[in-house]
């Protein structure tokens, strides 16, 4: 009986926190020109969302909230202004076609950048209020976008935008960023380098895009770890652990995880050999060492539709 009462009291003091998924309903307005095949396409998010909302998945029954974001435009634009150079933002707003050969921009792309940024901001708010975990499901990825240029399919760096927005909430809070996309998040490293109260760590495949994954760290708060092409989940997880050691040593108040699913075996763009379970293990490792209420995740890459959707579901299951 005493135990029961104690349990009851604990559950009042620490309400069970549940996963909130925030998705971007207008993402398909960012699409490659008709008839031009591209790995970064609307079906990526469509297949994830249909997996998460299918009858046999039933995340809602586990208390997961799936919703959209609604931040004032003023706030979203201010956060974009804080993240990118104004010359780049105006270039992006007037570009139609592409920023370079792999990064397309549709006339309606900028609108989707506003909604994606808004999704990440809302997830950040949830984690900042200790009501996480929260997962932003948006596209395209953002971690290659530097302060002054879009590249590698990325236009706006949502991860850096969330970190900088969190830091503006208070002058003493600290944030850790963990990037587990298969590619080095060179844009996030570029924007966050030597920014006070942030640590950024990335585990990625050696020798692939963007080519700067093995170079000197961009700042004293940046940690890069590359794993050999072909490596299995067990070795990758050791890399995730080292990155986590680095980020958590700074005692952050908030953790942002840039999750890319392009380290899966099936992925057409990279050469690691991960399974969906490895992402689940990574999430378990993270939530064991850092309060999940104070954690947000956001989608970066992942280009095999089925394997990615399945691994996103496994990620969510680890967060319930
Ligand atoms: C963002 O920057 C642009 C260009 O510098 C400026 O015109 C705009 O008012 C800014 N928006 C906000 C919300 O800060
Ligand atoms: C990002 O990638 C580009 C293209 O490879 C490279 O020129 C740039 O130096 C990289 N930035 C960082 C911060 O690594
Ligand atoms: Zn990637």
Tab-separated table of C-alpha atoms and ligand atoms in Angstrom:
chain	number	residue	atom	x	y	z
A	1	UNK	CA	0.000	0.000	0.000
A	2	UNK	CA	2.778	2.383	0.951
A	3	UNK	CA	4.465	1.661	-2.343
A	4	UNK	CA	1.258	2.325	-4.190
A	5	UNK	CA	0.809	5.680	-2.503
A	6	UNK	CA	4.431	6.564	-3.185
A	7	UNK	CA	4.033	5.663	-6.835
A	8	UNK	CA	0.884	7.739	-7.032
A	9	UNK	CA	2.641	10.760	-5.547
A	10	UNK	CA	5.603	10.345	-7.871
A	11	UNK	CA	3.295	10.281	-10.859
A	12	UNK	CA	1.719	13.564	-9.778
A	13	UNK	CA	5.062	15.248	-9.236
A	14	UNK	CA	6.507	13.856	-12.464
A	15	UNK	CA	3.665	13.646	-14.941
A	16	UNK	CA	4.314	11.056	-17.609
A	17	UNK	CA	5.709	12.939	-20.548
A	18	UNK	CA	4.786	11.847	-23.984
A	19	UNK	CA	6.197	12.287	-27.396
A	20	UNK	CA	4.882	15.167	-29.521
A	21	UNK	CA	5.424	14.954	-33.270
A	22	UNK	CA	5.141	18.213	-35.181
A	23	UNK	CA	4.875	17.901	-38.928
A	24	UNK	CA	4.826	20.288	-41.860
A	25	UNK	CA	1.575	20.026	-43.859
A	26	UNK	CA	2.733	22.160	-46.801
A	27	UNK	CA	6.109	20.428	-47.312
A	28	UNK	CA	5.160	19.204	-50.807
A	29	UNK	CA	5.303	22.810	-52.052
A	30	UNK	CA	9.070	22.269	-51.948
A	31	UNK	CA	9.527	19.840	-54.820
A	32	UNK	CA	11.925	19.325	-57.718
A	33	UNK	CA	10.769	20.464	-61.177
A	34	UNK	CA	8.228	18.040	-62.710
A	35	UNK	CA	9.917	15.090	-64.358
A	36	UNK	CA	13.272	15.684	-62.673
A	37	UNK	CA	14.109	12.803	-60.346
A	38	UNK	CA	15.665	13.855	-57.045
A	39	UNK	CA	16.431	11.937	-53.847
A	40	UNK	CA	15.073	14.783	-51.697
A	41	UNK	CA	11.403	14.646	-52.670
A	42	UNK	CA	7.965	15.032	-51.063
A	43	UNK	CA	7.460	11.257	-50.875
A	44	UNK	CA	10.096	11.117	-48.149
A	45	UNK	CA	7.823	12.819	-45.655
A	46	UNK	CA	4.616	11.401	-47.117
A	47	UNK	CA	5.820	7.856	-46.503
A	48	UNK	CA	6.939	8.682	-42.951
A	49	UNK	CA	3.598	10.289	-42.118
A	50	UNK	CA	1.566	7.434	-43.579
A	51	UNK	CA	3.644	4.945	-41.594
A	52	UNK	CA	3.166	6.878	-38.346
A	53	UNK	CA	-0.578	7.324	-38.838
A	54	UNK	CA	-1.428	3.899	-40.256
A	55	UNK	CA	-4.004	1.788	-38.439
A	56	UNK	CA	-1.554	-0.912	-37.385
A	57	UNK	CA	0.915	1.625	-35.961
A	58	UNK	CA	-1.507	3.535	-33.773
A	59	UNK	CA	0.946	5.826	-32.022
A	60	UNK	CA	-2.028	7.833	-30.734
A	61	UNK	CA	-3.018	4.870	-28.541
A	62	UNK	CA	0.386	5.168	-26.848
A	63	UNK	CA	-0.321	8.805	-26.019
A	64	UNK	CA	1.718	10.329	-28.842
A	65	UNK	CA	0.424	13.675	-30.107
A	66	UNK	CA	0.776	14.328	-33.824
A	67	UNK	CA	0.198	17.977	-34.615
A	68	UNK	CA	1.313	21.008	-36.619
A	69	UNK	CA	2.950	24.277	-35.566
A	70	UNK	CA	1.534	27.794	-35.531
A	71	UNK	CA	4.061	30.435	-34.573
A	72	UNK	CA	3.607	34.090	-35.493
A	73	UNK	CA	5.327	34.839	-38.798
A	74	UNK	CA	7.276	37.588	-37.064
A	75	UNK	CA	8.877	35.094	-34.672
A	76	UNK	CA	9.748	32.628	-37.431
A	77	UNK	CA	11.313	35.319	-39.599
A	78	UNK	CA	13.251	36.715	-36.677
A	79	UNK	CA	14.696	33.256	-36.009
A	80	UNK	CA	15.703	32.883	-39.661
A	81	UNK	CA	17.309	36.338	-39.544
A	82	UNK	CA	19.250	35.299	-36.466
A	83	UNK	CA	20.576	32.186	-38.227
A	84	UNK	CA	21.461	33.314	-41.744
A	85	UNK	CA	23.061	36.320	-43.408
A	86	UNK	CA	20.490	38.774	-44.769
A	87	UNK	CA	22.131	38.654	-48.221
A	88	UNK	CA	21.582	34.887	-48.307
A	89	UNK	CA	17.953	35.155	-47.147
A	90	UNK	CA	17.115	37.642	-49.885
A	91	UNK	CA	18.921	35.499	-52.467
A	92	UNK	CA	16.935	32.453	-51.334
A	93	UNK	CA	13.647	34.351	-51.506
A	94	UNK	CA	14.170	35.376	-55.095
A	95	UNK	CA	15.855	32.241	-56.441
A	96	UNK	CA	13.816	29.991	-58.691
A	97	UNK	CA	15.457	26.860	-60.007
A	98	UNK	CA	18.425	26.083	-57.843
A	99	UNK	CA	21.171	27.413	-55.623
A	100	UNK	CA	23.560	24.900	-57.164
A	101	UNK	CA	23.389	21.614	-59.038
A	102	UNK	CA	22.052	19.537	-56.137
A	103	UNK	CA	19.950	22.090	-54.246
A	104	UNK	CA	16.717	23.090	-55.977
A	105	UNK	CA	14.421	25.973	-55.053
A	106	UNK	CA	10.794	26.072	-56.206
A	107	UNK	CA	8.826	29.359	-56.316
A	108	UNK	CA	6.903	28.075	-53.263
A	109	UNK	CA	9.942	26.768	-51.375
A	110	UNK	CA	10.377	29.746	-49.076
A	111	UNK	CA	6.867	29.271	-47.679
A	112	UNK	CA	7.793	25.727	-46.702
A	113	UNK	CA	10.963	27.031	-45.036
A	114	UNK	CA	8.742	29.147	-42.799
A	115	UNK	CA	6.581	26.191	-41.787
A	116	UNK	CA	9.562	23.884	-41.261
A	117	UNK	CA	11.299	26.493	-39.095
A	118	UNK	CA	8.072	26.918	-37.165
A	119	UNK	CA	7.868	23.148	-36.509
A	120	UNK	CA	11.413	23.071	-35.092
A	121	UNK	CA	10.719	26.171	-32.972
A	122	UNK	CA	7.619	24.581	-31.482
A	123	UNK	CA	9.553	21.396	-30.683
A	124	UNK	CA	12.228	23.536	-29.059
A	125	UNK	CA	9.559	25.296	-26.963
A	126	UNK	CA	8.152	21.963	-25.794
A	127	UNK	CA	11.574	20.708	-24.709
A	128	UNK	CA	12.461	24.090	-23.175
A	129	UNK	CA	9.350	23.753	-20.990
A	130	UNK	CA	10.385	20.195	-20.017
A	131	UNK	CA	7.411	18.788	-21.904
A	132	UNK	CA	9.379	16.773	-24.435
A	133	UNK	CA	10.390	14.722	-26.177
A	134	UNK	CA	9.339	16.467	-29.373
A	135	UNK	CA	10.179	15.470	-32.935
A	136	UNK	CA	10.035	17.865	-35.908
A	137	UNK	CA	9.237	15.992	-39.111
A	138	UNK	CA	10.122	18.404	-41.871
A	139	UNK	CA	11.968	18.563	-45.158
A	140	UNK	CA	14.316	19.255	-46.826
A	141	UNK	CA	17.145	18.617	-44.347
A	142	UNK	CA	18.904	21.709	-43.003
A	143	UNK	CA	22.275	20.801	-41.526
A	144	UNK	CA	24.408	21.608	-44.606
A	145	UNK	CA	23.059	25.165	-44.908
A	146	UNK	CA	25.769	27.515	-43.662
A	147	UNK	CA	25.280	31.073	-42.476
A	148	UNK	CA	25.552	32.412	-45.993
A	149	UNK	CA	24.744	29.569	-48.384
A	150	UNK	CA	22.391	26.699	-49.006
A	151	UNK	CA	23.912	23.411	-50.182
A	152	UNK	CA	23.450	19.650	-50.050
A	153	UNK	CA	19.626	19.895	-50.509
A	154	UNK	CA	19.481	22.275	-47.503
A	155	UNK	CA	18.132	25.831	-47.599
A	156	UNK	CA	17.611	26.866	-43.965
A	157	UNK	CA	19.517	25.354	-41.056
A	158	UNK	CA	16.673	24.405	-38.695
A	159	UNK	CA	18.920	22.802	-36.142
A	160	UNK	CA	21.125	25.877	-35.712
A	161	UNK	CA	17.992	28.054	-35.794
A	162	UNK	CA	16.507	26.083	-32.881
A	163	UNK	CA	19.738	26.196	-30.889
A	164	UNK	CA	20.163	29.956	-31.350
A	165	UNK	CA	16.495	30.600	-30.533
A	166	UNK	CA	16.808	28.585	-27.350
A	167	UNK	CA	19.880	30.544	-26.296
A	168	UNK	CA	18.001	33.828	-26.726
A	169	UNK	CA	15.390	32.692	-24.195
A	170	UNK	CA	17.804	33.150	-21.305
A	171	UNK	CA	21.334	34.393	-20.841
A	172	UNK	CA	22.516	31.388	-18.850
A	173	UNK	CA	20.999	28.355	-20.572
A	174	UNK	CA	23.200	25.946	-22.509
A	175	UNK	CA	22.337	23.728	-25.444
A	176	UNK	CA	23.897	20.583	-26.858
A	177	UNK	CA	23.505	19.531	-30.466
A	178	UNK	CA	24.067	15.963	-31.599
A	179	UNK	CA	24.085	15.284	-35.345
A	180	UNK	CA	23.665	11.633	-36.308
A	181	UNK	CA	22.962	12.065	-40.020
A	182	UNK	CA	25.437	10.013	-42.113
A	183	UNK	CA	26.894	13.257	-43.507
A	184	UNK	CA	28.863	15.796	-41.506
A	185	UNK	CA	26.606	18.726	-40.557
A	186	UNK	CA	29.011	21.326	-41.910
A	187	UNK	CA	26.364	24.058	-41.964
A	188	UNK	CA	25.491	23.580	-38.296
A	189	UNK	CA	29.214	23.556	-37.457
A	190	UNK	CA	29.679	26.736	-39.490
A	191	UNK	CA	26.841	28.601	-37.744
A	192	UNK	CA	27.443	27.301	-34.223
A	193	UNK	CA	31.256	27.476	-34.220
A	194	UNK	CA	32.503	29.429	-31.194
A	195	UNK	CA	29.001	30.493	-30.179
A	196	UNK	CA	28.889	30.635	-26.366
A	197	UNK	CA	26.853	28.045	-24.448
A	198	UNK	CA	26.611	25.552	-27.344
A	199	UNK	CA	28.405	22.326	-28.093
A	200	UNK	CA	27.997	20.550	-31.419
A	201	UNK	CA	29.055	16.971	-32.165
A	202	UNK	CA	28.591	14.950	-35.331
A	203	UNK	CA	29.162	11.276	-36.119
A	204	UNK	CA	29.287	10.619	-39.855
A	205	UNK	CA	30.729	8.437	-42.610
A	206	UNK	CA	34.336	9.105	-43.544
A	207	UNK	CA	35.248	10.580	-46.901
A	208	UNK	CA	31.813	11.479	-48.250
A	209	UNK	CA	29.892	14.727	-48.810
A	210	UNK	CA	30.479	17.544	-47.800
A	211	UNK	CA	34.163	16.603	-47.569
A	212	UNK	CA	34.958	18.509	-44.392
A	213	UNK	CA	34.061	15.767	-41.908
A	214	UNK	CA	37.663	14.944	-41.111
A	215	UNK	CA	39.157	18.431	-41.085
A	216	UNK	CA	40.039	20.590	-38.115
A	217	UNK	CA	36.998	21.437	-35.986
A	218	UNK	CA	35.417	24.741	-37.052
A	219	UNK	CA	35.520	25.995	-33.471
A	220	UNK	CA	36.515	25.049	-29.926
A	221	UNK	CA	32.948	23.813	-29.312
A	222	UNK	CA	32.814	21.434	-32.297
A	223	UNK	CA	33.526	17.690	-32.211
A	224	UNK	CA	33.673	15.547	-35.338
A	225	UNK	CA	33.910	11.801	-35.476
A	226	UNK	CA	33.976	9.853	-38.704
A	227	UNK	CA	33.353	6.134	-39.010
A	228	UNK	CA	34.571	3.921	-41.850
A	229	UNK	CA	32.307	3.267	-44.769
A	230	UNK	CA	30.555	-0.094	-44.363
A	231	UNK	CA	30.561	-0.017	-40.588
A	232	UNK	CA	27.800	-1.679	-38.604
A	233	UNK	CA	25.484	-0.247	-36.007
A	234	UNK	CA	27.636	-1.443	-33.095
A	235	UNK	CA	30.572	0.709	-34.176
A	236	UNK	CA	28.341	3.659	-35.089
A	237	UNK	CA	26.719	3.484	-31.634
A	238	UNK	CA	30.167	3.809	-30.029
A	239	UNK	CA	30.589	6.953	-32.117
A	240	UNK	CA	27.202	8.268	-30.982
A	241	UNK	CA	28.281	7.609	-27.398
A	242	UNK	CA	31.521	9.596	-27.808
A	243	UNK	CA	29.614	12.491	-29.341
A	244	UNK	CA	27.163	12.357	-26.472
A	245	UNK	CA	30.056	12.367	-23.960
A	246	UNK	CA	31.375	15.532	-25.567
A	247	UNK	CA	28.030	17.323	-25.688
A	248	UNK	CA	26.881	16.318	-22.191
A	249	UNK	CA	30.198	17.246	-20.547
A	250	UNK	CA	29.078	20.858	-20.953
A	251	UNK	CA	25.922	20.143	-18.913
A	252	UNK	CA	23.380	21.460	-21.420
A	253	UNK	CA	19.831	22.334	-20.374
A	254	UNK	CA	18.441	21.292	-23.733
A	255	UNK	CA	19.464	18.651	-26.259
A	256	UNK	CA	18.773	18.916	-29.981
A	257	UNK	CA	19.272	15.795	-32.068
A	258	UNK	CA	19.639	16.197	-35.836
A	259	UNK	CA	18.508	12.764	-37.003
A	260	UNK	CA	19.280	11.652	-40.525
A	261	UNK	CA	18.290	8.160	-41.600
A	262	UNK	CA	20.793	7.962	-44.439
A	263	UNK	CA	23.103	5.720	-42.398
A	264	UNK	CA	20.656	2.846	-43.005
A	265	UNK	CA	21.961	-0.017	-45.167
A	266	UNK	CA	19.249	0.632	-47.770
A	267	UNK	CA	20.116	4.293	-48.235
A	268	UNK	CA	21.121	5.104	-51.834
A	269	UNK	CA	23.369	8.050	-50.905
A	270	UNK	CA	25.777	6.606	-48.354
A	271	UNK	CA	27.575	3.453	-47.307
A	272	UNK	CA	26.944	2.599	-43.669
A	273	UNK	CA	25.164	-0.570	-42.598
A	274	UNK	CA	22.653	0.441	-39.983
A	275	UNK	CA	19.296	-1.097	-39.198
A	276	UNK	CA	16.238	0.669	-37.808
A	277	UNK	CA	17.030	-0.958	-34.441
A	278	UNK	CA	20.328	0.914	-34.299
A	279	UNK	CA	18.460	4.228	-34.300
A	280	UNK	CA	16.249	2.827	-31.572
A	281	UNK	CA	19.364	1.920	-29.555
A	282	UNK	CA	20.805	5.387	-30.115
A	283	UNK	CA	17.617	6.966	-28.761
A	284	UNK	CA	17.636	4.680	-25.746
A	285	UNK	CA	21.254	5.618	-25.057
A	286	UNK	CA	20.426	9.306	-25.325
A	287	UNK	CA	17.343	9.191	-23.097
A	288	UNK	CA	19.222	7.151	-20.501
A	289	UNK	CA	21.798	9.886	-20.156
A	290	UNK	CA	19.759	13.037	-20.682
A	291	UNK	CA	16.166	13.831	-19.615
A	292	UNK	CA	13.921	13.113	-22.558
A	293	UNK	CA	11.571	15.899	-21.413
A	294	UNK	CA	14.352	18.311	-22.371
A	295	UNK	CA	15.142	16.669	-25.715
A	296	UNK	CA	14.005	17.556	-29.212
A	297	UNK	CA	14.741	15.798	-32.460
A	298	UNK	CA	14.444	16.975	-36.022
A	299	UNK	CA	14.593	15.153	-39.315
A	300	UNK	CA	17.619	15.622	-41.579
A	301	UNK	CA	18.376	13.118	-44.384
A	302	UNK	CA	17.167	9.585	-45.169
A	303	UNK	CA	16.427	8.693	-48.783
A	304	UNK	CA	15.150	5.120	-48.850
A	305	UNK	CA	11.439	5.672	-48.353
A	306	UNK	CA	10.508	2.431	-46.663
A	307	UNK	CA	13.594	1.921	-44.502
A	308	UNK	CA	13.464	5.547	-43.341
A	309	UNK	CA	9.771	5.410	-42.429
A	310	UNK	CA	10.365	2.216	-40.498
A	311	UNK	CA	13.360	3.649	-38.625
A	312	UNK	CA	11.436	6.835	-37.784
A	313	UNK	CA	8.736	4.666	-36.241
A	314	UNK	CA	11.378	2.743	-34.251
A	315	UNK	CA	12.834	6.058	-33.082
A	316	UNK	CA	9.403	7.174	-31.886
A	317	UNK	CA	8.839	3.867	-30.097
A	318	UNK	CA	12.074	4.394	-28.166
A	319	UNK	CA	10.765	7.790	-27.027
A	320	UNK	CA	7.364	6.655	-25.771
B	1	LIG	C1	14.456	40.110	-41.129
B	1	LIG	O1	15.457	40.776	-41.873
B	1	LIG	C2	14.952	41.561	-42.969
B	1	LIG	C3	16.130	42.053	-43.787
B	1	LIG	O2	17.173	42.528	-42.986
B	1	LIG	C4	14.080	42.667	-42.414
B	1	LIG	O3	13.544	43.417	-43.475
B	1	LIG	C5	12.948	42.035	-41.615
B	1	LIG	O4	12.152	43.047	-41.035
B	1	LIG	C6	13.493	41.136	-40.549
B	1	LIG	N1	12.369	40.446	-39.921
B	1	LIG	C7	12.278	40.248	-38.604
B	1	LIG	C8	11.012	39.637	-38.143
B	1	LIG	O5	13.171	40.507	-37.833
B	2	LIG	C1	30.566	22.823	-45.944
B	2	LIG	O1	30.733	22.164	-47.148
B	2	LIG	C2	31.281	22.973	-48.168
B	2	LIG	C3	31.281	22.152	-49.428
B	2	LIG	O2	32.052	21.009	-49.256
B	2	LIG	C4	32.651	23.461	-47.800
B	2	LIG	O3	33.120	24.343	-48.779
B	2	LIG	C5	32.557	24.193	-46.499
B	2	LIG	O4	33.830	24.548	-46.070
B	2	LIG	C6	31.886	23.327	-45.488
B	2	LIG	N1	31.753	24.093	-44.293
B	2	LIG	C7	32.118	23.624	-43.129
B	2	LIG	C8	31.905	24.553	-41.978
B	2	LIG	O5	32.601	22.531	-42.972
B	3	LIG	ZN1	22.658	13.202	-44.877
